[in-house]
XYZ file of C-alpha atoms in Angstrom:
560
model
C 0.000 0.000 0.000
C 1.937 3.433 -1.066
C 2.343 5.961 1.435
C 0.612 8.967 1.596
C 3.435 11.117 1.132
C 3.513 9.970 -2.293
C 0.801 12.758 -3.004
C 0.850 15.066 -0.069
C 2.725 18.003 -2.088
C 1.383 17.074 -5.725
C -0.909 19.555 -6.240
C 0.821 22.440 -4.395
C 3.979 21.427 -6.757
C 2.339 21.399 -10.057
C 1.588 24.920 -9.350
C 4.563 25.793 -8.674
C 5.562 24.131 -12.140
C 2.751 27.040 -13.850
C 3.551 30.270 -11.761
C 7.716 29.549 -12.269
C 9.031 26.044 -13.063
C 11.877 26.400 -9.667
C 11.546 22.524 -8.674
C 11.464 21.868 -12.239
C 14.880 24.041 -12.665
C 16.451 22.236 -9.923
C 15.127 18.861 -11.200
C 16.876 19.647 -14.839
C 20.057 20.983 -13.416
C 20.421 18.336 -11.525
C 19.594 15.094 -13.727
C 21.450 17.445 -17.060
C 24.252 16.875 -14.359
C 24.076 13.492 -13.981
C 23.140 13.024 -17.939
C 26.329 14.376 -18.823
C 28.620 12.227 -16.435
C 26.866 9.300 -17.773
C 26.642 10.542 -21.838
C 27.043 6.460 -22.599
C 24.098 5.555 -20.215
C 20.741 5.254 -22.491
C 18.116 5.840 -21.433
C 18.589 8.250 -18.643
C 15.561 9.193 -17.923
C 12.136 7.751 -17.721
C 10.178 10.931 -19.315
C 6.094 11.082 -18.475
C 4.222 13.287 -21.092
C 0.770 13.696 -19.579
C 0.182 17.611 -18.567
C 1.201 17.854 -14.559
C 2.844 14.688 -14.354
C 6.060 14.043 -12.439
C 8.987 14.945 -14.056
C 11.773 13.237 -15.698
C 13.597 10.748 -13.040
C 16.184 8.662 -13.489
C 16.525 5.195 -14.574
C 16.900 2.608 -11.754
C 20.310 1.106 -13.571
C 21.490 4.007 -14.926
C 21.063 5.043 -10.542
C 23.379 2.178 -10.407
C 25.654 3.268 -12.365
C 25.843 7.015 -11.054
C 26.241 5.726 -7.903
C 28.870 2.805 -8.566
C 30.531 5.430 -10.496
C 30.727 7.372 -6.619
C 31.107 4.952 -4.583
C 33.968 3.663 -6.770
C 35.950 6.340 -6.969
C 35.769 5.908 -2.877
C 36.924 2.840 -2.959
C 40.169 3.976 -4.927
C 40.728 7.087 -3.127
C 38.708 7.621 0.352
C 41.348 7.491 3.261
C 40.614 5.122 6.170
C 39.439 6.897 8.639
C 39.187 4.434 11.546
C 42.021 2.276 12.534
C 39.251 -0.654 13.997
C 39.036 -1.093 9.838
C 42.786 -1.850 9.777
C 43.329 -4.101 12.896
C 39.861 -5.750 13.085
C 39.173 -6.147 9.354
C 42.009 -6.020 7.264
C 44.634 -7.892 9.295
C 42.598 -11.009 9.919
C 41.283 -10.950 6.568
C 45.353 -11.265 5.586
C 46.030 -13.504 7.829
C 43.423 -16.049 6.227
C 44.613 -15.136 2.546
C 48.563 -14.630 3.688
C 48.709 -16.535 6.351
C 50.525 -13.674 8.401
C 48.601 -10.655 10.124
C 48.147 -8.289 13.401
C 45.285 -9.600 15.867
C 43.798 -7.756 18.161
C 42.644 -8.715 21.758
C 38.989 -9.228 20.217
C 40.279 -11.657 17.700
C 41.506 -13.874 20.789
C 39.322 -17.048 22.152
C 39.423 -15.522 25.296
C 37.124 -12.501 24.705
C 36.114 -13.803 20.745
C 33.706 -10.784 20.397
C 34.635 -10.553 16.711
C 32.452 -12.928 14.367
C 34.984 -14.860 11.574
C 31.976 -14.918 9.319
C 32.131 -11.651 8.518
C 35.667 -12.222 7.932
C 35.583 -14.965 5.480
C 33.181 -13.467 3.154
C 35.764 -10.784 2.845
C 38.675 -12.810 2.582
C 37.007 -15.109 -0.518
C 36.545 -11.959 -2.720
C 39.532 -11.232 -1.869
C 40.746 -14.539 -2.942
C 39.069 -14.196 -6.486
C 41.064 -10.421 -7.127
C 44.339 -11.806 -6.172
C 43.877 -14.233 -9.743
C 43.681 -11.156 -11.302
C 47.273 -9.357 -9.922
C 49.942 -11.130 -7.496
C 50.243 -7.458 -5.659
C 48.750 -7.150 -2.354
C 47.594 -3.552 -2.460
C 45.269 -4.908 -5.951
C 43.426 -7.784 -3.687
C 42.981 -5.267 -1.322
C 41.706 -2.541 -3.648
C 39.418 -5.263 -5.357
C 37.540 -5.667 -1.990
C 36.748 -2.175 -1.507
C 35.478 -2.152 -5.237
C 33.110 -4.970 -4.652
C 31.824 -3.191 -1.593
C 31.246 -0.534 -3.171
C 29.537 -2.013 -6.017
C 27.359 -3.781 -3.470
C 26.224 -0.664 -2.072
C 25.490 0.722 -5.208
C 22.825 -1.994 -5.691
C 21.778 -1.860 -2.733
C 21.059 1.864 -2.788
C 20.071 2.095 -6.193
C 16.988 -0.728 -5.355
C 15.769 1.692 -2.419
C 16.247 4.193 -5.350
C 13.357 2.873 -7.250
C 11.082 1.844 -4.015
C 10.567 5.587 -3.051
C 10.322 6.613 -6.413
C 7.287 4.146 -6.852
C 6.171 3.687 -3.770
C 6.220 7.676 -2.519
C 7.527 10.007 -5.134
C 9.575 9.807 -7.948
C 10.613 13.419 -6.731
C 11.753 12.631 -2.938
C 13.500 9.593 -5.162
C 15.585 12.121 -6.969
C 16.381 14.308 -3.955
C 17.448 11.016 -1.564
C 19.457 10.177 -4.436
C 21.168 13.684 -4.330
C 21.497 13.521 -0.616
C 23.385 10.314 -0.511
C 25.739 11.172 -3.840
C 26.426 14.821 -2.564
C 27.591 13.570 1.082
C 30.234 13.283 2.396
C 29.663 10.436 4.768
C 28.200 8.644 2.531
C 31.050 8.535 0.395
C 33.474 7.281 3.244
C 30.951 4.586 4.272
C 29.990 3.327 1.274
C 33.253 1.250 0.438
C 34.441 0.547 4.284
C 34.943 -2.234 4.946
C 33.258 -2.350 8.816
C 30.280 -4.022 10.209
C 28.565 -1.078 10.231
C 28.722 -0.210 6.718
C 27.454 -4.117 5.974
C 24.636 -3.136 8.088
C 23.775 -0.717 6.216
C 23.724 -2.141 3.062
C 21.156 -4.585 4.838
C 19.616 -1.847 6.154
C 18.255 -0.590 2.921
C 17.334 -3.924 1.815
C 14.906 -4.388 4.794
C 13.933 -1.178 4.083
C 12.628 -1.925 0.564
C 10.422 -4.457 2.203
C 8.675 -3.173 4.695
C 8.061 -0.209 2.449
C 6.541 -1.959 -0.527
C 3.295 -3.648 0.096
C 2.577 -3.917 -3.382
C 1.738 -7.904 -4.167
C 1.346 -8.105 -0.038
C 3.324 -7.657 3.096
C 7.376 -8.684 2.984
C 7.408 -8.412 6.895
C 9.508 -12.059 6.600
C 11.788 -10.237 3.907
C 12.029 -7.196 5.962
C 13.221 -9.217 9.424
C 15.438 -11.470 7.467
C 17.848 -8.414 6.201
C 17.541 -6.489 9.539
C 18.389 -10.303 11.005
C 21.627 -10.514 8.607
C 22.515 -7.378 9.282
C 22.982 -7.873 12.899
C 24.090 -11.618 12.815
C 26.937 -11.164 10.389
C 27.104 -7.035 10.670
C 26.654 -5.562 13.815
C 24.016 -6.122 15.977
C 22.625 -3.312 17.325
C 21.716 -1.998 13.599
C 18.513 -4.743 14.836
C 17.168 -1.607 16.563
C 16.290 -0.191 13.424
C 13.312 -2.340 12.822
C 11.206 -1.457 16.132
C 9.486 1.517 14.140
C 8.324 -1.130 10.977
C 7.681 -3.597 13.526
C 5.793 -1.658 15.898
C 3.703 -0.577 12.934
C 3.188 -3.905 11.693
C 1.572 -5.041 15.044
C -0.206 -2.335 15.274
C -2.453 -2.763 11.925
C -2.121 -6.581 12.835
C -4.437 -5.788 15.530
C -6.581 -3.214 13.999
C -7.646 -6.146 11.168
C -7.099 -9.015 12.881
C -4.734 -10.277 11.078
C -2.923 -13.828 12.170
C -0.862 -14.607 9.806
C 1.311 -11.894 11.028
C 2.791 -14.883 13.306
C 3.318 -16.722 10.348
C 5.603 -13.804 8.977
C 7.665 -13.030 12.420
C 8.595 -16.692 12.472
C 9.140 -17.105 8.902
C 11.838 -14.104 9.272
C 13.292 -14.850 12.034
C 13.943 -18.313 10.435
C 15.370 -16.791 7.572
C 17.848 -15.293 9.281
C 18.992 -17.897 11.024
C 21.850 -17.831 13.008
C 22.962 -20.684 12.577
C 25.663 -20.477 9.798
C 27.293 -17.853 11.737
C 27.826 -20.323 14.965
C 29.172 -23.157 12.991
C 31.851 -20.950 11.288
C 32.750 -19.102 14.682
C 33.238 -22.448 16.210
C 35.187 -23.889 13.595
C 37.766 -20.883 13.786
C 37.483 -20.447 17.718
C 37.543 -24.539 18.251
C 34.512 -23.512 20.911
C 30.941 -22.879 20.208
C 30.420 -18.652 20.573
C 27.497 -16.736 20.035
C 29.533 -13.653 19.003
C 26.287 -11.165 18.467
C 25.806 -11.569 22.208
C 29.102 -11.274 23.203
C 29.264 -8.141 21.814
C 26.417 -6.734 23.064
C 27.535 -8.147 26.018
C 30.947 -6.427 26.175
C 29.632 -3.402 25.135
C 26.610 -2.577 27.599
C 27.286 -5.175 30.688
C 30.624 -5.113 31.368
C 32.162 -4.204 34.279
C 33.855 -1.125 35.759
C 37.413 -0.361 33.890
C 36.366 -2.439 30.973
C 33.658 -1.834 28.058
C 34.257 0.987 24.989
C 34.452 3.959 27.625
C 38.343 2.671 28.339
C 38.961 3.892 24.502
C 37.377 7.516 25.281
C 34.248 8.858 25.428
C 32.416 12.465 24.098
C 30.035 14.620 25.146
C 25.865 14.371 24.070
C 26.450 16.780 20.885
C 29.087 14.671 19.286
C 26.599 12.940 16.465
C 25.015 16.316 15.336
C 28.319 18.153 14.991
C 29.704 14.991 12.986
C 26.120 14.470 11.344
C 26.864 18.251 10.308
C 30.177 17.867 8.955
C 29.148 14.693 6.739
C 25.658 16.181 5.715
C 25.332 19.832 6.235
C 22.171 21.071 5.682
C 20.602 17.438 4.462
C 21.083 16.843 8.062
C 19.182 19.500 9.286
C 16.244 18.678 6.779
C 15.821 14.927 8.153
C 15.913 16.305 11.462
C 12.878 18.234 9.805
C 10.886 15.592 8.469
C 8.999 14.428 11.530
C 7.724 17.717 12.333
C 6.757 18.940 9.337
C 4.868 15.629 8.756
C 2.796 16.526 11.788
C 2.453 20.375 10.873
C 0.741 19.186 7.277
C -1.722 17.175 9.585
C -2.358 19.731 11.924
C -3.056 23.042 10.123
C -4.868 20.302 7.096
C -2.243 21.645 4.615
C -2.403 18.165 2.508
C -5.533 15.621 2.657
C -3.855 13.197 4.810
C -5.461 10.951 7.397
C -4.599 9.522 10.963
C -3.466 6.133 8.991
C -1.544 8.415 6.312
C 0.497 9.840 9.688
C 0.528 6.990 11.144
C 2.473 5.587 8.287
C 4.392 8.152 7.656
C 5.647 8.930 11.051
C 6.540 5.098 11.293
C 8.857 5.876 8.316
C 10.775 8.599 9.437
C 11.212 7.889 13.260
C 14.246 5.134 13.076
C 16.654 8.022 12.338
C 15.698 9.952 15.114
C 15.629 6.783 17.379
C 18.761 6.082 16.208
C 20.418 9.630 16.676
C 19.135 9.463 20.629
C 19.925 6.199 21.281
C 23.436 6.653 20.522
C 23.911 10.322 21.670
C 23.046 8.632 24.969
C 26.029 6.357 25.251
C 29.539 7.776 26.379
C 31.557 6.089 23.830
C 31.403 7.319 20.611
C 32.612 6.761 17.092
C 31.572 8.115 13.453
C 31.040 4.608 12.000
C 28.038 4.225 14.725
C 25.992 6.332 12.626
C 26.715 4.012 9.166
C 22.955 1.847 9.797
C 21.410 5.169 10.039
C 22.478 6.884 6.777
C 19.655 5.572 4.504
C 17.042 6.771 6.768
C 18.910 10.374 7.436
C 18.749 10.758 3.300
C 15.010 9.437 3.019
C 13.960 12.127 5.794
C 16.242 14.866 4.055
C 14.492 14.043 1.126
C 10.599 13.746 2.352
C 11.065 17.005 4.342
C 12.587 19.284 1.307
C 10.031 17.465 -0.701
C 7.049 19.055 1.936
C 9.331 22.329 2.098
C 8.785 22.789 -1.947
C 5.471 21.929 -1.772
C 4.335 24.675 0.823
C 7.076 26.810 -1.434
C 5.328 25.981 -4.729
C 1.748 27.624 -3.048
C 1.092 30.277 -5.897
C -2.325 31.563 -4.843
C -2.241 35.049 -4.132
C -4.572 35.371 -1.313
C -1.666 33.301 1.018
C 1.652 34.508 2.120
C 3.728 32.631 0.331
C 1.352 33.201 -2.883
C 2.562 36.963 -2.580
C 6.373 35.625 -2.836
C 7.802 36.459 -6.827
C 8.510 33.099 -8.352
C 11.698 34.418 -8.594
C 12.615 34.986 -5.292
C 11.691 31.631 -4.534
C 13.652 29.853 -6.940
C 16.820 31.709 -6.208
C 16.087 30.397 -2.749
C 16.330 27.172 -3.142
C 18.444 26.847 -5.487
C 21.146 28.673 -3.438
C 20.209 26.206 -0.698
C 20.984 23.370 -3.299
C 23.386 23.854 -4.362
C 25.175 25.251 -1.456
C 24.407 22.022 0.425
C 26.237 20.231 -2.906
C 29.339 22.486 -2.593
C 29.939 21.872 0.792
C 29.731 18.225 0.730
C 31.900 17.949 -2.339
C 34.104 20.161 -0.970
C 34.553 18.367 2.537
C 35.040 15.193 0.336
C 37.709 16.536 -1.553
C 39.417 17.942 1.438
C 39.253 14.777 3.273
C 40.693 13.097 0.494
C 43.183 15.235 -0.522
C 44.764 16.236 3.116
C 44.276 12.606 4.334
C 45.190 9.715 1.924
C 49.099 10.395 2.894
C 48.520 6.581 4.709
C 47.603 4.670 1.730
C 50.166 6.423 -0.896
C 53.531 6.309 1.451
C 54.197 2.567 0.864
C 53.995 3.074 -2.792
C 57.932 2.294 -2.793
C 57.152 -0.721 -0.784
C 55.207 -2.165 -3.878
C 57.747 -2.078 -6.399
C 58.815 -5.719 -7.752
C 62.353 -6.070 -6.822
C 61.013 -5.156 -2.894
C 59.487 -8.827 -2.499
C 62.713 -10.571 -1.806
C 64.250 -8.026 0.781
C 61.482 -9.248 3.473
C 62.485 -7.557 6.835
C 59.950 -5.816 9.201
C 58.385 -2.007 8.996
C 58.277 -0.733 12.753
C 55.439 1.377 13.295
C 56.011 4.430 16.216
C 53.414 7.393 17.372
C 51.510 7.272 14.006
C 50.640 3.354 14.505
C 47.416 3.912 13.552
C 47.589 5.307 10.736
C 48.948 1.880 8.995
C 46.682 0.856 6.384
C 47.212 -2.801 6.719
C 49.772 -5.495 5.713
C 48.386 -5.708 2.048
C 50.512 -2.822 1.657
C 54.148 -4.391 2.275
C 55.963 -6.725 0.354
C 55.591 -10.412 0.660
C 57.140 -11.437 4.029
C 57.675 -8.147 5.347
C 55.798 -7.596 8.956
C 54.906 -4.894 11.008
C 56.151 -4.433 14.275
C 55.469 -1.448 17.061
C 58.323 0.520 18.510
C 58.200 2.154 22.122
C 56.450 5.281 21.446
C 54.073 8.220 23.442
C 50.763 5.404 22.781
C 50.339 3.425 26.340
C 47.806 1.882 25.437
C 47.239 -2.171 24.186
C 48.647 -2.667 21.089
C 47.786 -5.761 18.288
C 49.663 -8.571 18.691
C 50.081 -10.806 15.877
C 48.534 -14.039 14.752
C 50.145 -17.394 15.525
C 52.024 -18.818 12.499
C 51.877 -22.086 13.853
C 51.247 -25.050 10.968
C 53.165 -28.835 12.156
C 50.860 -30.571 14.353
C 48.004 -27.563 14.886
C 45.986 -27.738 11.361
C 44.582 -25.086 9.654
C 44.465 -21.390 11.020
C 45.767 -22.338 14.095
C 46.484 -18.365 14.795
C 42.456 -18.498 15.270
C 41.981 -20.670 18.363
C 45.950 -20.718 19.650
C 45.239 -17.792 22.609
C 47.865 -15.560 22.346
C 50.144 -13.771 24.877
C 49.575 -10.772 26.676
C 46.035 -10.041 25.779
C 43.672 -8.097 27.974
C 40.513 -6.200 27.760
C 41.433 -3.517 29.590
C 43.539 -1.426 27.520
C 46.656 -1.776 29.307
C 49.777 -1.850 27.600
C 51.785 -5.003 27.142
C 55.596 -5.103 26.611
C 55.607 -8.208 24.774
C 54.006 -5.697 21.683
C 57.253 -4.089 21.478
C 60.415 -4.788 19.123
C 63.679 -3.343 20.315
C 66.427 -2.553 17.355
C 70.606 -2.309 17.778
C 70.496 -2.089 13.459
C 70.676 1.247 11.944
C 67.300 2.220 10.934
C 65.625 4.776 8.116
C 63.455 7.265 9.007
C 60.538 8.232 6.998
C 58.813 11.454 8.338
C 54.668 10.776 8.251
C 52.938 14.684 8.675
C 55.699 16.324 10.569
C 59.355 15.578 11.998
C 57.778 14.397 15.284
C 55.191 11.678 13.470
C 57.620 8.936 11.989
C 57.005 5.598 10.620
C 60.387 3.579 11.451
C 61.362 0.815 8.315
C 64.060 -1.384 9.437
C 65.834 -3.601 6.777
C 67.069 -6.949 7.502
């Protein structure tokens, strides 16, 4: 069943379109945009004729393409921006491939609050791009591709959902949001639990949004399920608005087989496959979603995330302002202006129209509080939420145009020149564009130092020196052993950091079968964030210094 939203602003628009076409402006700048990066791409557009129709939107695959064409150009250039990616992600993903890699204490059976799963799926694409090239840095470049091409499909299928289920116009404006972001561009190719979730995110989205050909609930709780059981698990949370909503107009009609559907979903999502690789890699039988939620909300005092810092309330909407601007402060709009066009009757909506629509837009702002609630803090928290932030950016500028498009004379807004109005917002627009792209750029530019300063490292005749690369203050900044030579390790040197650093995964093969770096419990581990001397490498060779940022921020590279 479509939403109401879908119509709320039609008429108010279409007048808009006859006093001065501004939407329509906007609309044409922005898909001639997108036309001309994608001249190959035919069609574009699909183009309605009848008089008052929607305008032009795009394609759904030629959305696919716009956005792989994004998202891949993060995956080739977007800095990593949080050194969990390196440590928990990359490094055991190289130690399956390469047999050789950094582990963290969450990697070891005692605490085993990271899921292998996750893991392995990585590690097999990565597999398949290391037939294409024997360098390192190529397998690793190959996964970020594929991740981003996955969230280009998955985005570009929520894409077409709003566009038919709502509005082909809040289509084209999410679609802007997400493209012109600069979050979105560092989370799209990440390769983090979070950003998985996300990807699942819009798939469950998708399905509890379209009711045409009857309810998906089973659909909808299998992604959110996947999500959480091979992702991260409190992106779950997400689904209490669609749930909530499905119970309620279970009850209203008296509807049973709504049982049927919970069950069938939860089945679905089984988490069962998850289990039996866990316990093949940790030689014990862990429920790692648990763990983690245990870890992070039950643990003790002097353990849990606080140990690795915390921030105050407003953290999320500064960072929420610096990766979306003013698309931020439209989704933060949504909700109320949904309840303002009930209110003063300024659309023909009804209590189930709300009701709907309100379930729609309220997981971003249960997210946002949810999280701005907890001490510790991190960007990549927000990842689940980003689909939902760009939907209510979009469904609150589309509202905003409508009231804007009101061209009868006898209202305030009626009085407004056409003009005026258009210049309005297409300055906001396009400002909103600017700065995104421009944060994006800066980011990229200012910050990729990490990923380009082993480029010497990669050269052929470097595979047979081997030797180690000692890592000092700017530890964190490595970008994983995919970028050294074949043989070569890292190691940590003494250094200002006092905090636990990664060990590295057993090596052991005679006698212990496969992976044995996986279940062997290594030395010195400890939730608690306290350093361990048994992380350090000491050096009575000659060394060469490479200077990382400033004199004072070194990587050491010893040679052997």
């Amino acid at each position: 069943m479509p939403t109401k939203v879908a119509h709320n602003s039609a008429d108010a628009q279409n007048n808009l379109h006859n006093a001065f076409p501004i939407s329509n402006v906007v609309y044409v700048l922005f898909n001639g945009i997108i036309a001309f990066a994608t001249v190959p791409l035919t069609p574009v557009f699909y183009r309605v004729k009848r008089p008052g129709s929607v305008r032009p939107v795009v394609d759904p695959i030629s959305a696919f393409y716009i956005f792989a064409i994004v998202y891949g150009l993060a995956a080739l250039y977007a800095p990593i921006q949080d050194c969990d990616e390196v440590f928990n992600y990359w490094e055991p993903t190289h130690y399956l491939n390469r047999k050789y890699g950094l582990q963290t204490w969450e990697y070891s059976p005692e605490y085993s609050i990271r899921s292998w799963l996750y893991i392995v799926i990585h590690a097999i694409v990565g597999k398949l791009g290391s037939l294409f090239s024997r360098k390192k840095s190529f397998e690793f470049y190959f996964i970020r591709v594929v991740l981003a091409l996955t969230c280009s499909f998955c985005q570009s299928r929520l894409f077409a959902t709003i566009s038919k289920v709502l509005n082909p116009r809040i289509a084209n404006w999410f679609m802007l949001v997400m493209l012109s972001s600069p979050g979105m561009f560092h989370a799209s190719a990440a390769y983090l639990p979070s950003s998985f979730s996300m990807y699942t995110t819009m798939l469950g989205m998708i399905s509890f949004m379209d009711w045409r050909g009857g309810s998906k609930t089973h659909i909808g709780i299998m992604w959110f399920g996947i999500g959480g059981i091979v992702g991260w698990p409190f992106s779950v949370a997400l689904i209490g608005p669609f749930l909530a909503e499905e119970l309620i107009l279970a009850s209203i009609t008296k509807d049973v087989e709504i049982v049927r559907r919970l069950v069938d979903g939860v089945v679905r999502s089984s988490i069962a496959l998850q289990v039996a690789v866990d316990t093949f890699f940790y030689h014990k039988i862990v429920l790692v979603p648990w763990r983690i939620v245990s870890y992070n909300i039950f643990s003790g005092a002097g353990q849990g995330p606080e140990i690795f810092g915390t921030e105050p309330f407003d953290f999320y909407i500064r960072n929420l302002l610096l990766n979306f601007n003013i698309w931020f402060v439209l989704a933060l709009c949504a909700g109320p202006l949904l309840v303002l066009q009930y209110v003063l009757q300024l659309e023909s909506s009804t209590r189930f129209t709300l009701m709907r629509n309100a379930f729609l837009v309220s997981p971003f702002y249960m997210w946002l509080a949810i999280f701005s609630a907890q001490a510790h803090k991190e960007e990549r928290f927000m990842y689940p939420a980003y689909p939902f932030l760009g939907l209510n950016a979009a469904i609150a500028l589309h509202s905003i145009l409508g009231y804007v498009g009101i061209a009868d004379p006898k209202t305030l807004m009626g009085m407004i020149p056409a003009k005026l109005k258009f210049a309005f917002v297409l300055t906001a627009v396009v400002l909103a564009i600017d700065i995104g792209l421009l944060r994006t750029l800066g980011v990229v530019t200012a910050y990729r130092a990490p990923l380009q300063i082993y480029t010497a490292l990669q050269e052929p005749d470097m595979d047979q020196i081997g030797g180690i690369v000692c890592l000092g203050k700017e530890w964190y900044r490595f970008p994983s052993s995919y970028f050294l030579p074949n043989d070569m390790r890292a190691k940590f040197i003494r250094s200002d950091f006092d905090g636990l650093l990664p060990g590295e995964f057993s090596e052991a093969k005679v006698g212990f079968g496969l992976f044995a770096g996986t279940w062997l419990i290594p030395r010195g581990m400890n939730d608690h964030n306290v350093a361990d001397p048994g992380k350090y490498v000491w050096f009575l060779k000659l060394y060469v210094e490479m200077t990382l940022i400033s004199v004072s921020s070194t990587y050491l590279i010893a040679l052997s």
